[in-house]
């Protein structure tokens, strides 16, 4: 159950949680060596050991026909929900997609940035303890908006085929290449390539601590979206909040993983108590109660704060994946929030609405990485090229100043490449 903690105790917990993730690094490094030295054979061995599933080189790729026919295995209502989610996510990412920017300066030089999609992307669809059709859409739709042509998906295998909703989500995204390999081994296969799984330019997607650590390990070999590991939520609630709604939202994160963390910050002691009572009654009936209860008692916590401003300061230090403001006039606090993957304002902005259907991707930075990174969007699948087209007027006006800097850097060929166009030595920096 959710313990009541002091601020010091909470940060100690978060420190220990981060340390426990670091322990996964040793296991991940061993998996990397195996995949690098034995390719498909390592994938087959690791899948048998870690997932309890027997694969062979012929069954590693899921048949495209199964994706094509997935629609038959889901209800019309789920199909409608997923079609709507696809449309809304596409629309959101289309609206915020980076645009080429070109302009002329006062010498007529043309400058700017042009965006192009990366060529191939590997998408990790988590699937150890739950099926995540929503993650298919939240990962792949921004890539489609960016214009990525080759998309390869991986997901952990089960005794039975992948969930039909996962397959239908792939169909909606027009992705036919799915490999049933999960965990760190799938990330290394996508980064280095094996006989069966192709190497890609960028790997995206959330996952457990092994997946997140493996992505960290291959960063630089391929591009990655960021560290999207075990889920986190901070709920800031005042006396206006409904304690049962707060409890349900804390559980919605805690049920993901025993390593998830759900934190409540409130200035109202009786609200904290009511939330804890509500948690107890929900936990008794939820199918995911065991995981959620373990996550709450191990890594969760409730803290009594002075006011909403103090709560936001604490949250800024945590830099959570999700931040909910269940307080009066939540929009007045937007300017004070420095670090959070996504912010949910007011009682009706349930985090689960954001998980599935609103539009912004639910693939968000965790473990404090929202201090320097953002949720997944089309931008993650694009790279910008700077464009420079100087005019003679621009060259003759600016080259004397560039020449000064080249001399200071002790790079004579740089200076020469400017002087040769000028036809003589520069007299010094004198922009015209
Ligand atoms: P998963 O697909 O991430 O991981 C399952 C795989 O982990 C298995 O296939 C296995 O290969 C590997 N594994 C398990 N135990 C291992 C061990 N001891 N050593 C090495 N490898 C091991 O599925 P999951 O476990 O259900 O986790 C899903 C995760 O995704 C949760 O932590 C959830 O919170 C997170 N999530 C995060 C976001 C986000 O945006 N941050 C979004 C959705 C889900």
Short mmCIF file of C-alpha atoms and ligand atoms in Angstrom, two decimals:
data_model
loop_
_atom_site.label_atom_id
_atom_site.label_comp_id
_atom_site.label_asym_id
_atom_site.label_seq_id
_atom_site.Cartn_x
_atom_site.Cartn_y
_atom_site.Cartn_z
CA UNK A 1 0.00 0.00 0.00
CA UNK A 2 1.02 3.61 -0.62
CA UNK A 3 3.22 4.73 2.32
CA UNK A 4 3.18 8.27 3.69
CA UNK A 5 6.74 9.58 3.43
CA UNK A 6 8.83 12.65 4.13
CA UNK A 7 10.39 14.43 1.18
CA UNK A 8 13.79 13.01 2.16
CA UNK A 9 12.41 9.46 2.30
CA UNK A 10 10.79 9.85 -1.12
CA UNK A 11 14.02 10.93 -2.79
CA UNK A 12 15.86 8.07 -1.08
CA UNK A 13 13.31 5.68 -2.63
CA UNK A 14 13.78 7.19 -6.07
CA UNK A 15 17.55 6.92 -5.71
CA UNK A 16 17.27 3.24 -4.77
CA UNK A 17 14.88 2.64 -7.68
CA UNK A 18 17.40 4.16 -10.12
CA UNK A 19 20.16 2.01 -8.57
CA UNK A 20 18.07 -1.13 -8.98
CA UNK A 21 17.75 -0.33 -12.71
CA UNK A 22 21.53 -0.06 -13.00
CA UNK A 23 21.77 -3.69 -11.86
CA UNK A 24 20.01 -4.67 -15.11
CA UNK A 25 23.01 -3.27 -17.03
CA UNK A 26 25.19 -6.33 -16.34
CA UNK A 27 22.51 -8.70 -17.65
CA UNK A 28 22.00 -6.46 -20.67
CA UNK A 29 25.74 -6.38 -21.49
CA UNK A 30 25.86 -10.20 -21.47
CA UNK A 31 22.85 -10.30 -23.81
CA UNK A 32 24.65 -7.84 -26.13
CA UNK A 33 27.74 -10.07 -26.34
CA UNK A 34 25.59 -13.10 -27.10
CA UNK A 35 23.64 -11.37 -29.89
CA UNK A 36 26.82 -9.90 -31.41
CA UNK A 37 28.62 -13.23 -31.43
CA UNK A 38 25.78 -15.64 -32.30
CA UNK A 39 23.02 -13.58 -34.02
CA UNK A 40 19.83 -15.58 -34.53
CA UNK A 41 21.09 -18.51 -32.44
CA UNK A 42 21.47 -16.17 -29.46
CA UNK A 43 17.95 -14.82 -30.02
CA UNK A 44 16.58 -18.36 -30.04
CA UNK A 45 18.47 -19.31 -26.86
CA UNK A 46 17.57 -16.13 -24.96
CA UNK A 47 13.91 -16.37 -25.98
CA UNK A 48 13.78 -19.89 -24.65
CA UNK A 49 15.46 -18.89 -21.36
CA UNK A 50 13.69 -15.58 -20.73
CA UNK A 51 10.30 -15.98 -22.40
CA UNK A 52 9.91 -19.77 -22.24
CA UNK A 53 9.08 -19.89 -25.96
CA UNK A 54 10.78 -22.06 -28.59
CA UNK A 55 11.56 -20.10 -31.75
CA UNK A 56 13.42 -21.07 -34.87
CA UNK A 57 14.69 -19.02 -37.79
CA UNK A 58 11.51 -19.71 -39.74
CA UNK A 59 9.07 -18.76 -36.97
CA UNK A 60 10.85 -15.60 -35.80
CA UNK A 61 9.05 -13.48 -38.38
CA UNK A 62 5.30 -13.38 -37.81
CA UNK A 63 3.39 -14.09 -41.04
CA UNK A 64 2.17 -10.91 -42.77
CA UNK A 65 -1.09 -12.77 -43.49
CA UNK A 66 -1.80 -12.85 -39.72
CA UNK A 67 -1.54 -9.04 -39.66
CA UNK A 68 -3.69 -8.69 -42.77
CA UNK A 69 -6.45 -10.87 -41.31
CA UNK A 70 -6.32 -9.51 -37.73
CA UNK A 71 -9.48 -7.48 -38.19
CA UNK A 72 -11.57 -10.66 -38.10
CA UNK A 73 -10.44 -11.38 -34.53
CA UNK A 74 -11.35 -8.11 -32.85
CA UNK A 75 -14.80 -6.78 -31.95
CA UNK A 76 -16.38 -4.02 -34.10
CA UNK A 77 -16.32 -1.76 -31.04
CA UNK A 78 -12.55 -2.22 -30.45
CA UNK A 79 -11.95 -1.70 -34.19
CA UNK A 80 -13.89 1.57 -34.03
CA UNK A 81 -11.90 2.69 -30.96
CA UNK A 82 -8.58 1.92 -32.63
CA UNK A 83 -9.57 3.59 -35.90
CA UNK A 84 -10.48 6.72 -33.92
CA UNK A 85 -7.22 6.59 -31.93
CA UNK A 86 -5.23 6.26 -35.19
CA UNK A 87 -6.99 9.31 -36.70
CA UNK A 88 -6.55 11.47 -33.60
CA UNK A 89 -2.88 10.56 -33.08
CA UNK A 90 -2.19 11.19 -36.79
CA UNK A 91 -3.94 14.56 -36.69
CA UNK A 92 -2.06 15.67 -33.54
CA UNK A 93 1.37 14.76 -34.92
CA UNK A 94 0.61 16.24 -38.35
CA UNK A 95 -0.22 19.57 -36.63
CA UNK A 96 3.04 19.69 -34.66
CA UNK A 97 5.35 18.24 -37.32
CA UNK A 98 8.52 20.33 -37.86
CA UNK A 99 8.40 22.45 -40.99
CA UNK A 100 11.30 23.43 -43.25
CA UNK A 101 12.46 26.95 -42.42
CA UNK A 102 14.28 29.07 -45.04
CA UNK A 103 14.95 32.80 -45.02
CA UNK A 104 17.10 35.48 -46.72
CA UNK A 105 19.31 37.74 -44.59
CA UNK A 106 20.00 41.37 -45.53
CA UNK A 107 22.83 40.35 -47.94
CA UNK A 108 20.51 37.99 -49.85
CA UNK A 109 22.15 34.85 -48.38
CA UNK A 110 19.68 31.97 -48.23
CA UNK A 111 19.79 29.98 -45.00
CA UNK A 112 17.64 27.53 -43.15
CA UNK A 113 16.90 23.97 -42.19
CA UNK A 114 15.26 21.25 -44.21
CA UNK A 115 13.83 18.15 -42.56
CA UNK A 116 14.01 14.62 -43.95
CA UNK A 117 12.79 11.36 -42.40
CA UNK A 118 15.25 8.71 -41.24
CA UNK A 119 15.19 5.77 -43.63
CA UNK A 120 14.46 2.82 -41.36
CA UNK A 121 13.04 2.48 -37.88
CA UNK A 122 12.71 -0.41 -35.44
CA UNK A 123 9.76 -0.19 -33.07
CA UNK A 124 9.71 -2.03 -29.76
CA UNK A 125 6.19 -3.08 -28.75
CA UNK A 126 6.29 -4.08 -25.07
CA UNK A 127 4.49 -7.27 -24.24
CA UNK A 128 5.90 -9.14 -21.27
CA UNK A 129 2.95 -8.80 -18.92
CA UNK A 130 0.34 -6.93 -21.00
CA UNK A 131 -0.51 -6.43 -24.69
CA UNK A 132 0.13 -2.89 -25.91
CA UNK A 133 -1.77 -2.15 -29.16
CA UNK A 134 -1.75 1.48 -28.00
CA UNK A 135 2.07 1.48 -28.06
CA UNK A 136 1.97 0.35 -31.70
CA UNK A 137 -0.03 3.44 -32.61
CA UNK A 138 1.82 5.82 -30.28
CA UNK A 139 5.19 4.73 -31.75
CA UNK A 140 4.42 4.21 -35.40
CA UNK A 141 1.93 6.96 -36.25
CA UNK A 142 4.49 9.76 -35.58
CA UNK A 143 6.93 7.84 -37.82
CA UNK A 144 4.33 7.70 -40.59
CA UNK A 145 3.70 11.43 -40.24
CA UNK A 146 7.46 12.00 -40.55
CA UNK A 147 7.48 9.96 -43.78
CA UNK A 148 9.58 6.95 -42.64
CA UNK A 149 9.45 4.32 -45.39
CA UNK A 150 10.78 1.17 -43.66
CA UNK A 151 9.32 0.24 -40.28
CA UNK A 152 10.14 -3.04 -38.54
CA UNK A 153 8.36 -4.07 -35.32
CA UNK A 154 9.46 -6.45 -32.56
CA UNK A 155 7.51 -7.79 -29.59
CA UNK A 156 8.09 -10.54 -27.01
CA UNK A 157 6.70 -13.93 -28.03
CA UNK A 158 4.05 -15.83 -26.11
CA UNK A 159 2.83 -19.39 -26.43
CA UNK A 160 -0.04 -17.99 -28.52
CA UNK A 161 0.23 -15.50 -31.45
CA UNK A 162 0.45 -11.75 -30.64
CA UNK A 163 -2.76 -10.12 -29.43
CA UNK A 164 -5.09 -9.48 -32.43
CA UNK A 165 -5.40 -5.82 -31.39
CA UNK A 166 -1.60 -5.45 -31.66
CA UNK A 167 -1.79 -7.00 -35.12
CA UNK A 168 -4.69 -4.76 -36.14
CA UNK A 169 -2.77 -1.68 -34.96
CA UNK A 170 0.12 -2.78 -37.22
CA UNK A 171 -2.32 -3.22 -40.08
CA UNK A 172 -3.68 0.31 -39.56
CA UNK A 173 -0.09 1.56 -39.80
CA UNK A 174 0.57 -0.56 -42.90
CA UNK A 175 3.45 -2.40 -41.18
CA UNK A 176 3.88 -6.01 -42.25
CA UNK A 177 7.33 -6.84 -40.82
CA UNK A 178 6.94 -8.13 -37.24
CA UNK A 179 9.44 -10.29 -35.35
CA UNK A 180 8.39 -12.09 -32.18
CA UNK A 181 11.55 -11.38 -30.23
CA UNK A 182 11.49 -9.17 -27.13
CA UNK A 183 13.63 -7.72 -24.36
CA UNK A 184 17.20 -6.46 -24.67
CA UNK A 185 17.96 -9.13 -27.30
CA UNK A 186 15.43 -7.56 -29.71
CA UNK A 187 17.06 -4.13 -29.29
CA UNK A 188 20.54 -5.51 -30.04
CA UNK A 189 19.18 -7.41 -33.06
CA UNK A 190 17.71 -4.17 -34.44
CA UNK A 191 20.89 -2.20 -33.73
CA UNK A 192 23.41 -4.64 -35.20
CA UNK A 193 21.29 -6.89 -37.43
CA UNK A 194 21.17 -10.70 -37.38
CA UNK A 195 20.65 -13.21 -40.18
CA UNK A 196 16.87 -12.69 -39.85
CA UNK A 197 16.31 -9.28 -38.26
CA UNK A 198 17.49 -6.28 -40.29
CA UNK A 199 19.60 -3.49 -38.87
CA UNK A 200 17.74 -0.16 -38.65
CA UNK A 201 18.79 3.50 -38.32
CA UNK A 202 16.71 4.32 -35.27
CA UNK A 203 15.04 2.36 -32.46
CA UNK A 204 12.03 3.68 -30.57
CA UNK A 205 9.54 2.40 -28.05
CA UNK A 206 8.93 1.88 -24.36
CA UNK A 207 9.72 -1.23 -22.40
CA UNK A 208 10.84 -2.61 -19.08
CA UNK A 209 14.21 -1.88 -17.50
CA UNK A 210 16.07 -4.41 -19.73
CA UNK A 211 14.68 -2.85 -22.88
CA UNK A 212 15.39 0.69 -21.72
CA UNK A 213 18.97 -0.16 -20.66
CA UNK A 214 19.62 -1.95 -23.98
CA UNK A 215 18.45 1.15 -25.85
CA UNK A 216 20.82 3.25 -23.77
CA UNK A 217 23.62 0.80 -24.66
CA UNK A 218 23.06 1.10 -28.45
CA UNK A 219 22.60 4.87 -28.44
CA UNK A 220 25.18 6.23 -30.85
CA UNK A 221 25.33 3.01 -32.87
CA UNK A 222 21.76 3.81 -33.94
CA UNK A 223 19.51 6.70 -32.94
CA UNK A 224 17.12 6.14 -30.04
CA UNK A 225 14.10 8.14 -28.96
CA UNK A 226 15.13 8.33 -25.29
CA UNK A 227 14.83 6.45 -22.02
CA UNK A 228 11.17 5.29 -21.87
CA UNK A 229 11.31 2.71 -19.09
CA UNK A 230 8.99 1.68 -16.25
CA UNK A 231 6.09 4.11 -15.90
CA UNK A 232 5.80 7.00 -13.46
CA UNK A 233 3.14 9.41 -12.31
CA UNK A 234 3.12 12.30 -9.87
CA UNK A 235 -0.36 13.46 -8.89
CA UNK A 236 -0.65 16.86 -7.23
CA UNK A 237 -4.07 17.08 -5.58
CA UNK A 238 -5.77 19.63 -3.35
CA UNK A 239 -9.02 19.41 -1.39
CA UNK A 240 -11.02 19.91 -4.62
CA UNK A 241 -9.85 16.50 -5.93
CA UNK A 242 -11.97 13.37 -5.79
CA UNK A 243 -9.87 10.87 -3.76
CA UNK A 244 -11.24 7.87 -5.68
CA UNK A 245 -10.25 9.44 -9.00
CA UNK A 246 -6.77 10.18 -7.65
CA UNK A 247 -6.46 6.59 -6.38
CA UNK A 248 -7.54 5.16 -9.74
CA UNK A 249 -4.94 7.25 -11.59
CA UNK A 250 -2.15 6.17 -9.21
CA UNK A 251 -3.14 2.55 -9.84
CA UNK A 252 -3.22 3.06 -13.61
CA UNK A 253 0.55 3.54 -13.50
CA UNK A 254 1.32 1.07 -10.72
CA UNK A 255 -0.35 -1.81 -12.59
CA UNK A 256 2.17 -1.55 -15.49
CA UNK A 257 5.14 -2.98 -13.66
CA UNK A 258 6.43 -3.68 -10.14
CA UNK A 259 9.11 -1.11 -11.01
CA UNK A 260 6.55 1.62 -11.84
CA UNK A 261 6.22 4.49 -9.38
CA UNK A 262 3.11 6.45 -8.34
CA UNK A 263 3.52 9.50 -6.13
CA UNK A 264 0.89 11.70 -4.49
CA UNK A 265 1.70 15.24 -3.34
CA UNK A 266 -1.04 17.01 -1.41
CA UNK A 267 -1.50 19.79 1.09
CA UNK A 268 -4.62 18.05 2.43
CA UNK A 269 -3.88 15.34 4.99
CA UNK A 270 -7.43 14.00 4.98
CA UNK A 271 -7.35 13.67 1.17
CA UNK A 272 -4.17 11.60 1.46
CA UNK A 273 -5.93 9.30 3.93
CA UNK A 274 -9.04 8.99 1.72
CA UNK A 275 -6.86 8.15 -1.29
CA UNK A 276 -5.12 5.41 0.70
CA UNK A 277 -8.49 3.96 1.75
CA UNK A 278 -9.72 4.05 -1.88
CA UNK A 279 -6.50 2.35 -3.02
CA UNK A 280 -7.06 -0.47 -0.56
CA UNK A 281 -10.60 -1.11 -1.78
CA UNK A 282 -9.62 -0.99 -5.51
CA UNK A 283 -6.60 -3.23 -4.96
CA UNK A 284 -8.80 -5.94 -3.50
CA UNK A 285 -10.73 -6.25 -6.76
CA UNK A 286 -8.26 -5.41 -9.55
CA UNK A 287 -6.81 -8.28 -11.57
CA UNK A 288 -3.53 -6.35 -11.69
CA UNK A 289 -3.69 -5.80 -7.91
CA UNK A 290 -0.57 -7.84 -7.10
CA UNK A 291 1.71 -5.89 -9.43
CA UNK A 292 0.14 -2.56 -8.48
CA UNK A 293 0.36 -3.26 -4.76
CA UNK A 294 4.02 -4.24 -5.03
CA UNK A 295 4.85 -1.11 -7.08
CA UNK A 296 3.00 1.19 -4.62
CA UNK A 297 4.61 -0.22 -1.51
CA UNK A 298 8.11 -0.52 -2.99
CA UNK A 299 8.50 2.65 -5.05
CA UNK A 300 5.38 4.78 -4.43
CA UNK A 301 4.69 7.36 -1.75
CA UNK A 302 2.46 10.17 -0.52
CA UNK A 303 3.85 13.42 0.84
CA UNK A 304 2.08 16.19 2.70
CA UNK A 305 3.18 19.53 1.24
CA UNK A 306 2.60 23.18 2.20
CA UNK A 307 0.88 24.21 -1.04
CA UNK A 308 0.70 23.51 -4.78
CA UNK A 309 3.85 25.56 -5.43
CA UNK A 310 5.88 23.39 -3.08
CA UNK A 311 4.41 20.28 -4.72
CA UNK A 312 5.48 21.56 -8.16
CA UNK A 313 9.00 22.24 -6.89
CA UNK A 314 9.25 18.64 -5.66
CA UNK A 315 7.82 17.35 -8.94
CA UNK A 316 10.37 19.42 -10.90
CA UNK A 317 13.13 17.65 -8.96
CA UNK A 318 11.58 14.24 -9.71
CA UNK A 319 11.08 15.14 -13.42
CA UNK A 320 8.30 12.53 -13.82
CA UNK A 321 7.00 10.92 -16.97
CA UNK A 322 3.40 11.99 -16.20
CA UNK A 323 2.29 14.86 -13.97
CA UNK A 324 -1.36 15.34 -13.06
CA UNK A 325 -2.65 18.55 -11.52
CA UNK A 326 -5.93 17.74 -9.78
CA UNK A 327 -6.21 21.18 -8.20
CA UNK A 328 -8.37 24.30 -8.49
CA UNK A 329 -7.46 26.43 -11.55
CA UNK A 330 -4.72 24.07 -12.76
CA UNK A 331 -3.82 26.19 -15.81
CA UNK A 332 -2.47 28.96 -13.55
CA UNK A 333 0.47 26.67 -12.64
CA UNK A 334 1.66 25.78 -16.16
CA UNK A 335 4.49 28.33 -16.10
CA UNK A 336 5.97 26.79 -12.93
CA UNK A 337 6.35 23.27 -14.38
CA UNK A 338 9.92 22.76 -15.57
CA UNK A 339 10.33 19.00 -16.02
CA UNK A 340 7.59 16.52 -17.01
CA UNK A 341 7.03 14.24 -20.02
CA UNK A 342 3.33 15.13 -20.15
CA UNK A 343 1.13 17.29 -17.93
CA UNK A 344 -2.55 16.52 -17.38
CA UNK A 345 -4.59 19.47 -16.16
CA UNK A 346 -7.80 19.16 -14.15
CA UNK A 347 -9.96 16.27 -13.03
CA UNK A 348 -11.11 15.13 -16.47
CA UNK A 349 -7.63 14.92 -17.99
CA UNK A 350 -7.27 11.29 -16.96
CA UNK A 351 -3.84 10.01 -17.81
CA UNK A 352 -5.43 6.92 -19.40
CA UNK A 353 -7.18 9.21 -21.92
CA UNK A 354 -3.73 10.39 -22.94
CA UNK A 355 -2.46 6.81 -23.01
CA UNK A 356 -4.93 5.82 -25.67
CA UNK A 357 -6.80 8.39 -27.64
CA UNK A 358 -6.17 12.11 -27.14
CA UNK A 359 -3.26 12.41 -29.57
CA UNK A 360 0.15 13.13 -27.96
CA UNK A 361 2.29 10.01 -27.81
CA UNK A 362 2.31 8.05 -24.56
CA UNK A 363 5.97 7.16 -25.21
CA UNK A 364 7.50 9.55 -22.69
CA UNK A 365 10.82 10.06 -20.89
CA UNK A 366 11.22 8.30 -17.53
CA UNK A 367 13.79 8.09 -14.69
CA UNK A 368 14.23 11.86 -14.51
CA UNK A 369 15.12 12.16 -18.21
CA UNK A 370 12.31 14.67 -18.80
CA UNK A 371 14.93 17.16 -17.54
CA UNK A 372 16.45 17.01 -21.02
CA UNK A 373 14.21 15.00 -23.35
CA UNK A 374 10.65 14.93 -24.65
CA UNK A 375 7.85 12.58 -25.59
CA UNK A 376 7.89 10.86 -28.96
CA UNK A 377 6.72 12.88 -31.97
CA UNK A 378 7.38 13.12 -35.72
CA UNK A 379 10.48 15.19 -34.93
CA UNK A 380 12.14 12.07 -33.44
CA UNK A 381 11.97 10.42 -36.85
CA UNK A 382 13.43 13.35 -38.77
CA UNK A 383 16.81 14.93 -39.06
CA UNK A 384 17.45 18.49 -40.13
CA UNK A 385 20.02 19.54 -42.71
CA UNK A 386 21.26 23.13 -42.59
CA UNK A 387 21.10 24.91 -45.94
CA UNK A 388 23.55 27.70 -46.83
CA UNK A 389 23.57 29.61 -50.14
CA UNK A 390 25.75 32.75 -49.98
CA UNK A 391 25.57 35.57 -52.53
CA UNK A 392 28.69 37.49 -53.72
CA UNK A 393 27.48 40.46 -51.65
CA UNK A 394 27.14 38.22 -48.63
CA UNK A 395 30.58 36.72 -49.17
CA UNK A 396 32.45 40.04 -49.56
CA UNK A 397 30.62 41.55 -46.57
CA UNK A 398 31.23 38.70 -44.12
CA UNK A 399 34.45 36.94 -45.23
CA UNK A 400 36.86 39.48 -43.63
CA UNK A 401 35.27 38.70 -40.25
CA UNK A 402 35.30 34.95 -40.88
CA UNK A 403 38.99 35.34 -41.84
CA UNK A 404 39.77 36.96 -38.46
CA UNK A 405 38.28 33.98 -36.63
CA UNK A 406 40.14 31.50 -38.91
CA UNK A 407 43.45 33.24 -38.06
CA UNK A 408 42.66 33.11 -34.32
CA UNK A 409 41.96 29.38 -34.60
CA UNK A 410 45.31 28.81 -36.32
CA UNK A 411 43.70 27.17 -39.34
CA UNK A 412 45.51 28.60 -42.37
CA UNK A 413 43.61 26.57 -44.99
CA UNK A 414 40.35 28.00 -43.67
CA UNK A 415 41.82 31.49 -44.10
CA UNK A 416 43.14 30.60 -47.57
CA UNK A 417 39.75 29.34 -48.77
CA UNK A 418 38.33 32.77 -47.95
CA UNK A 419 41.28 34.89 -49.16
CA UNK A 420 41.43 33.06 -52.51
CA UNK A 421 37.87 34.13 -53.26
CA UNK A 422 38.56 37.68 -52.08
CA UNK A 423 41.65 37.93 -54.36
CA UNK A 424 43.81 39.61 -51.67
CA UNK A 425 44.50 39.77 -47.91
CA UNK A 426 41.68 41.06 -45.72
CA UNK A 427 42.14 44.38 -44.00
CA UNK A 428 40.29 43.18 -40.88
CA UNK A 429 36.71 42.64 -39.77
CA UNK A 430 34.60 45.46 -41.12
CA UNK A 431 31.15 44.12 -42.03
CA UNK A 432 29.56 46.17 -44.79
P1 LIG B 1 8.65 -5.78 -22.14
O1 LIG B 1 8.27 -6.18 -23.51
O2 LIG B 1 9.17 -4.43 -21.93
O3 LIG B 1 9.73 -6.80 -21.58
C1 LIG B 1 9.57 -8.19 -21.66
C2 LIG B 1 10.91 -8.83 -21.99
O4 LIG B 1 11.87 -8.55 -20.96
C3 LIG B 1 10.85 -10.32 -22.08
O5 LIG B 1 10.54 -10.67 -23.41
C4 LIG B 1 12.26 -10.77 -21.69
O6 LIG B 1 12.99 -11.00 -22.84
C5 LIG B 1 12.84 -9.57 -20.96
N1 LIG B 1 13.17 -9.97 -19.58
C6 LIG B 1 12.31 -10.27 -18.58
N2 LIG B 1 12.99 -10.63 -17.47
C7 LIG B 1 14.32 -10.55 -17.78
C8 LIG B 1 15.52 -10.80 -17.04
N3 LIG B 1 15.49 -11.20 -15.78
N4 LIG B 1 16.70 -10.62 -17.69
C9 LIG B 1 16.76 -10.19 -18.97
N5 LIG B 1 15.64 -9.94 -19.70
C10 LIG B 1 14.44 -10.12 -19.11
O7 LIG B 1 7.32 -6.03 -21.27
P2 LIG B 1 6.96 -5.78 -19.75
O8 LIG B 1 7.94 -6.48 -18.87
O9 LIG B 1 5.52 -6.11 -19.62
O10 LIG B 1 7.17 -4.24 -19.50
C11 LIG B 1 6.49 -3.22 -20.21
C12 LIG B 1 7.07 -1.93 -19.67
O11 LIG B 1 6.79 -0.83 -20.53
C13 LIG B 1 6.56 -1.54 -18.29
O12 LIG B 1 7.68 -1.25 -17.48
C14 LIG B 1 5.75 -0.27 -18.56
O13 LIG B 1 5.75 0.57 -17.43
C15 LIG B 1 6.53 0.28 -19.70
N6 LIG B 1 5.84 1.29 -20.51
C16 LIG B 1 6.47 2.51 -20.57
C17 LIG B 1 5.92 3.52 -21.35
C18 LIG B 1 6.66 4.85 -21.45
O14 LIG B 1 6.35 5.66 -22.33
N7 LIG B 1 7.65 5.12 -20.62
C19 LIG B 1 4.74 3.28 -22.09
C20 LIG B 1 4.14 2.00 -22.01
C21 LIG B 1 4.71 1.00 -21.22
#
